[in-house]
Amino acid sequence: MTKLFKVATLVTCGSVVILYSINFVKAHNASPLVNICDKHSCYDHEQKVESLEEVYSGESNTSRRSRALPATKFLDGLLRESLFNTTMNFIVPGFHLYMPRHTTDDGSLDHLAMQAFFGLFFAISWIATIAIPTIVTYFQPLGIARAGHRSLHTATTLNDHNSEQAFNVKWMLNDKVAEAIGLNWTSCVRKTVCQAYEDPEKYSILGQCVRLLFPHPHPQPFGADDDIDFTDNAEKENNGRDCNHVYRCFFDVTNLSFHGVHFIQGQQWPPGSPWPLPFSWTSIEKLVTFDPATFKIVKNFTGTCEPIDFAIQKYNQSFLFPVYGNGNSSPDPSLPVVAELVVTLSDNEQQNECLQYPKLSDDPETHEHYDLGIRVTENKAIATLEATTVWGALRGIETFSQLIWPNDDYEGKEETHFFANITEIHDKPRFSHRGLMIDSARHYLPERIFYEILDGMMYNKLNVLHWHIVDDQSFPFVCVTFPELSAKGAYNDKAVYTPEAVQRVINGARLRGIRVILEFDTPGHTLGFGTAFPELLTPCYGNGPNGSPDAPNFPKYEGRQNLDPTQKHTYDFMREFFTEIAQNVSKDSFVHVGMDEVYMGCWEPSHNPVIKEFMSKNGYTDLHQVQEHYTMRHVEMVKSLGLTPISWQDPLDYNVNLDKDVVIQAWKNWGTPWGEQFKIILAKGYRTILSSPWYLDVIEYGETWRKYYKIDPIKSVPSLTDEEKSRILGGEACIWIEYVDKTNIIPRIFPFVSAIGERLWTFDIGLDDTAVDNARRRLDQHRCRMLRRGLPVQPISMGYCGRWETENRRRRR
Amino acid sequence: MKFLIKSALLHILVLLLVYNLSNCVNGHDDSVTRQLQRPGPQYYPSRGEPWPKPQLRNLYNDSIMIIRPPIFRFKVLRYTCDMVEDALKRYYSIILKTVSHSAPIVNLANAKHNKSWKSDPGFKGYLDVLQVDLMAPCESMPHESMDEAYEIKIGTSGFEGTGLLTASSNWGILRGLETFVQLLYPADDFSSIQIKTTLILDYPRFSYRSVLLDTSRHFLSMKILKQNLDLMAFNKYNVFHWHIVDDQSFPYQSRKFPQLSDKGAYQPYTHVYTQQNIAEIIEYARLRGIRVVAEFDTPGHTQAWGPAIPGLLTPCYNKEGQPDGTFGPIDPTNEKNFEFIHSFFEEVVSVFPDKYLHLGGDEVYYDCWKSSPLIAAFMAQQNMTDYAEVEQYYMQRLVNIVQSYPKNSSYIVWQETIDNGVQVKKDAIVHVWKNVNVPQEMSHVTSLGYKTLFSSCWYLNKISYGIDWTTYYDCDPQNFNGTNAQKRLVLGGGPAMWTEYVDSANIIARLWPRASLPAERLWSDANVRNKSDAARRLEEHRCRLLKRGYQLQPPNGPGFCGVEWD
């Protein structure tokens, strides 16, 4: 057996070496790839849409769903962009699973097996990228015109004429072709060799082969040359990445990711591409137009339905058909005009939920489901939207608004026309809990910010606002039962949320189809309670055994940190407090009870005589039994008020006994990988919400949305059972606002939450770089759309948003 | 084995020792990044403390004076001019609108009934007039050696009951007015606006204090540029380093070559700076004592120039020796290009009145030149062996061109130019930006006798979670080994905001107040380093500017800004 593996490895190694040799010979006469990237990154960000013909040349005009591409287009696509992406799609997971990263050649079976796998995938990649296209195209010579991939600066893309020549596919191994598809042999070979030298342990046997055959292409230490990019120190420190800076090649054997080549950055999207992507979206090239002066959204029933009426008012003509400056807009005379969007709801008033607050649905398939059609029959254009509930209708109206796009003329001289493609959409969410958590305690957020956030959530089809309303630092929530809480605990008397304000926000959320789940965090994070009622908190003995009460434990903790679980008074207070919440404040049947980050040091029985006595009285031996004591009573009390508690994951981490009805929100992204922690929670039988990898406040330089987009509550967690999957309610992005306030919260949330929104709404999105690349331009389009609607949304990369960004923060309310 | 254990123990001991020592040295300073869990804000703001910290400030026994905004006025003593009058108006309205606004109870009606300050033992009367004494006629344009020193006396001995701002130039008056307004703060009970009796003698540590904005990666609207100039003035910056064009777009609308922005801007009608726009920015900056130094980066970073000027950029070649349709840096072999450069930069130096022009010269990649047979032929003809020599050749020609203009102009170049051995004239300035081997580079450049600018550790486009301003605060441009003469060659520098991931939507909040830290480093004495003191003053400064209507993000963790909420 061992022998077999050895032979396999040798064969693999040999074939790789041969392939390398062939290309090394070719590389000898080659010129290095031109550096098309600047010091920070590459760009080709914006596509300029000049005319319909241009938009609809090539294949970029229609959606990719439910349509078979003709063979020529398939080949074109394969050669141009999908070739490597598809192949890598196939290969990368294999590499990641099987490629030895930090092993040494100990001759063991496992090691050899890994080598064999590595070689196998390598060979498959070469066959798929080189051999098959060569054979196919050799017998079927095609002239393939280059379509799509328009970038503003021609200098930054491949020259169109040259590419056409290059796609003389008979010469698949032609260097022009190689370069056209983003693979420069010289650079790639040299980079591979370079990496084999610079980062030997990542390469193992293959590296040895390479090192035997080739000299180091860049023998001086990095830094001696001037043409090396020093800008990104983080990258530089990362072992082996140096080679990337010297040799531009997107194909990276060690890291197995794509680098620096701008024209392999995913799919082009036609204007009017929705975000998040619908479940099923079919559109064709035929267009309809709108009369911006008369178009309206109408319901097909009489009587009021507040959320729909609100949407009709919000998605009005100036919202749907924004015209820059003093420009005019009119319908395109050559196209059929859609006069109205007819919204149909189920007849049953109870079922359509017009009068209710949105709630967690057991059945997302119907709850937020909608069917949207823009059709032309006998030269008459109609738009229809059908939904069971009002919430589905709201999602459909949002999608409809995203399908409309203008012929943005740049001089402001011509009339602006608005178009939509003939489209059929059947849509439903993948998860029923798609949330955003907002902290309003570390800084005070004025009420108007909430409506901006709710608007943005609606644009991204999110349906839960989790309002972390109070915390240690301040208590802005005005409680009628205990007005002292905010009178003493708020930052100042204006930085509060009155009962009316809270109800206004909850109602504003309802009109947008968004639930509001309030969080009152106990028994930790309760200094806000303690400002007015210090007797609720346990005095800590922070100065150690034989210390004194209320002694802080520097550097981090104050003299009192947690609620006092030993007194009946604490439980009575919380019952009264939550009674007000249940009866008068919360309109949702869920309430978040916190339970995170209890500072156990304060309860440490060797320091704290009160807790010690409490423990011995109750027969507790472990400190977490004290936590359990509080948790169980608190959860039971909240349930007795008719509310379902949601808790952060902490109690489970300490094996605290917790009611199975409690929903667990996973948040820890440290220690063990979040996926493992998430799996453990699911295995314990709880319904869960995922937040761990989606902390928007933890910022980094660069395109961080990609990181959020690559997370999937199901696919990122290996080997979940179907039953476990069914208990994943969804996910929540979290924005904690230690370093954020009203000045920067909107750009910190958007467009990052959009990435998470699509992950939670849309079925079947991959986790690889291709999927992320493919989403990139559509997200950019969505970002510009949100900017146009008045939200100051951050850019995801270089470029511009038509002329709208110069008019930042146009208010439309 | 024994040896291993021994050495490990030794290491641990040494580490512990170093740790303790560093704790002693830093004292309470490390508390800045420590987050204490407690109710209320992380830092309470200081009261009436200016930012950046003045060179000398004396306080007198906690005594205070009271400002009554409706009565208070400025009185000009000797010279004045439009710039001074404009500044007085501006700061008067800041006092009325933002300082008074932050103490809403302060008004005549209330003040009549509630004069709680009268019982304050420190009360030394009302400050109803600030005498503004400009001792020399105004200069019209800010320049490299402008005098920004000023003196403020509020109720000091010999000046009881009065306030005086003195400066020998209008630039000093501008800086002094800013400081004066920062000295005002509302009383605890918001019943009045107070100022501590004080003597301030102030002048900048460095003469060149710049903020770089990149308007190529994303276009920045005029409104944002002006807001940024306001904020620069509030932080006593005096140079707007305008990185106006780059690879991504060419928003500068040229008089001689309008095709540059027609073809190179993101959008040729809305995403350009017209000549009128630029004049407006220059004037707006002038009134605030800020120079505008434009950067037209060549020969690299010029992709956006290419479409408009055929033949300007080096065509890259593929292995068959055919042009492959991509382009590299400016082509130095084409003599016509130097004619274009001559003509274009002639326009640029006439549009931007400052003596200095930033010529760029950073990050030239040789791959394209290496592919080009024309470059190879050129090198053979010129007897060159290294591509750095080609770059050097270009930079030398460029520098010669800029020196040849009749206007007494000089220039700034990024450090690569010097690293590659280009001869620049002695009053040219070298801008150090790479964040590797910074002290060595500073020491190298100054040892060659060049005036030097420093930006390496102030790349504010790089972000991370939490309090990051302490690193910007700790960084010092003169922190390298060199003689005093070498250190004197450091003129200053400043932060850079490259806009790959930033545009009008988030630039103000991301740049400020983080850019306030380099401002203090560049203005205040080198010994001003206490971070916990800075944290409280920064908190006040941020809230002060928030009240003036600018969206600055919170720098210090949880907290609030008094009564500014909408």
XYZ file of C-alpha atoms in Angstrom, chain A residues 26 29-35 37-41 43 152-153 155-157 159 162 174-176 179 184 186 226-227 229-233 324 410-411 442-444 446 448 472-473 491-492 495 525 527 531 554-558 561 697-703 738-744 747-748 783 787 792-800 802-803 805-806 808, chain B residues 34-41 217-219 221 223 246-249 263-267 269-271 301 303-304 307 316-320 323-327 362-363 365-368 370-371 420 433-436 459 461-467 498-506 509-510 542 546 551-560 562-566:
176
model
C 8.209 29.158 -22.758
C 11.430 34.180 -23.916
C 8.634 35.886 -22.132
C 8.288 39.379 -20.854
C 6.907 39.809 -17.386
C 3.341 40.794 -16.861
C 2.716 44.464 -16.768
C 1.870 45.695 -13.369
C -2.280 47.147 -9.986
C -1.368 50.156 -7.986
C -0.041 50.154 -4.497
C -3.313 49.384 -2.864
C -5.286 47.190 -5.118
C -9.538 48.379 -9.947
C -13.889 53.098 -17.597
C -10.231 53.248 -18.403
C -5.746 51.347 -20.263
C -6.644 49.206 -17.343
C -8.197 46.369 -19.243
C -7.113 46.015 -25.316
C -5.735 42.387 -29.075
C -0.385 30.803 -26.895
C 0.931 33.334 -24.433
C -1.571 35.888 -25.520
C -2.403 36.407 -20.500
C 1.093 34.761 -17.224
C 6.475 33.734 -16.588
C 12.731 49.005 -5.539
C 9.961 47.392 -7.451
C 5.508 46.931 -2.873
C 5.976 47.790 0.750
C 2.658 49.389 1.355
C 0.922 46.527 2.921
C 2.982 45.506 5.869
C -30.641 64.383 -10.854
C -24.407 62.412 -18.215
C -24.975 65.828 -19.617
C -22.311 52.978 24.757
C -23.333 56.078 22.874
C -26.759 57.587 22.571
C -31.017 59.876 18.357
C -33.973 59.708 13.636
C -23.237 49.320 31.822
C -22.486 52.729 30.431
C -25.998 60.108 29.922
C -28.186 63.174 30.313
C -30.317 61.218 25.860
C -23.852 44.435 32.079
C -24.302 48.920 35.940
C -26.726 53.727 38.928
C -8.511 46.870 38.863
C -7.820 47.371 36.099
C -11.095 46.328 34.609
C -13.864 46.022 37.121
C -15.767 48.328 39.406
C -20.665 44.494 38.508
C -17.856 46.925 14.874
C -14.615 44.958 14.501
C -13.223 46.852 11.557
C -10.316 46.111 9.276
C -8.759 47.739 6.262
C -9.953 46.573 2.866
C -12.993 44.866 1.414
C -18.005 51.772 21.772
C -16.317 53.581 18.883
C -19.376 54.395 16.855
C -22.124 56.927 17.300
C -24.590 58.855 15.191
C -21.731 60.373 13.193
C -20.558 57.121 11.658
C -21.565 53.776 6.974
C -20.327 51.263 9.548
C -24.609 50.445 -2.553
C -26.712 56.133 -1.537
C -24.495 57.503 3.457
C -23.344 53.981 2.606
C -19.603 53.227 2.446
C -17.956 52.339 -0.839
C -16.780 48.737 -1.154
C -13.929 49.626 -3.462
C -12.759 52.321 -5.830
C -15.077 53.961 -8.282
C -18.086 56.220 -8.211
C -22.928 58.117 -11.123
C -23.508 61.686 -10.213
C -22.613 60.787 -4.674
C -21.794 64.425 -5.129
C -24.478 63.124 -0.525
C -7.735 50.073 28.982
C -11.491 49.872 28.999
C -12.938 50.100 32.480
C -16.414 48.701 32.862
C -18.309 51.384 34.650
C -21.361 53.518 34.256
C -20.913 56.727 32.364
C -18.433 57.702 29.712
C -9.743 56.808 -5.940
C -13.041 58.404 -5.054
C -14.234 61.847 -6.018
C -17.382 66.878 -3.364
C -18.655 70.495 0.287
C -3.970 59.179 -9.880
C -4.425 55.934 -11.788
C -8.127 55.712 -11.138
C -9.353 59.077 -12.293
C -11.439 61.033 -20.800
C -9.811 60.480 -17.456
C -12.382 61.589 -14.892
C -14.883 59.104 -13.545
C -17.527 61.334 -15.050
C -19.284 66.696 -16.042
C -19.951 66.054 -12.393
C -16.807 64.371 -11.136
C 0.241 56.460 -11.008
C -3.078 55.436 -15.895
C -5.871 58.000 -15.997
C -6.595 57.933 -22.725
C 3.786 47.309 -22.744
C 4.861 44.466 -24.966
C 4.098 40.801 -24.899
C 6.523 38.041 -25.632
C 6.072 38.246 -29.398
C 2.212 45.911 -27.862
C -0.311 44.096 -25.692
C -2.617 47.024 -25.198
C -1.695 47.806 -21.639
C 0.369 50.735 -20.549
C 6.462 57.123 -6.028
C 5.905 53.498 -6.867
C 6.965 49.682 -11.541
C 9.486 48.532 -14.092
C 7.689 45.510 -15.527
C 6.338 47.445 -18.475
C 11.313 45.841 -19.069
C 8.979 44.493 -21.744
C 16.895 56.193 -6.682
C 6.007 57.843 3.371
C 7.122 54.213 3.502
C 6.531 52.675 6.881
C 9.636 50.489 6.819
C -1.712 56.636 7.009
C -6.874 55.105 5.665
C -5.647 52.016 7.523
C -8.162 51.183 10.217
C -8.483 48.770 13.095
C -10.824 48.123 15.977
C -10.573 50.179 19.147
C -8.485 53.142 20.205
C -6.112 57.592 0.639
C -9.614 56.990 -0.531
C -9.779 53.395 -1.784
C -12.510 52.577 0.716
C -13.604 56.055 1.623
C -15.698 58.641 -0.120
C -17.946 61.557 0.757
C -20.185 59.160 2.697
C -17.632 58.421 5.399
C -15.941 60.711 10.317
C -13.037 58.441 9.443
C -14.131 66.244 19.443
C -19.256 68.142 16.777
C -19.462 64.618 11.952
C -16.419 63.423 13.892
C -16.423 59.864 15.113
C -15.921 59.084 18.811
C -12.221 58.479 19.544
C -12.231 57.190 23.091
C -14.935 54.630 23.669
C -18.305 55.049 25.343
C -19.440 58.551 26.173
C -21.524 61.505 25.183
C -23.318 67.231 26.477
C -26.348 68.660 24.799
C -25.558 68.415 21.142
C -28.154 65.746 20.377
C -30.668 66.444 17.692
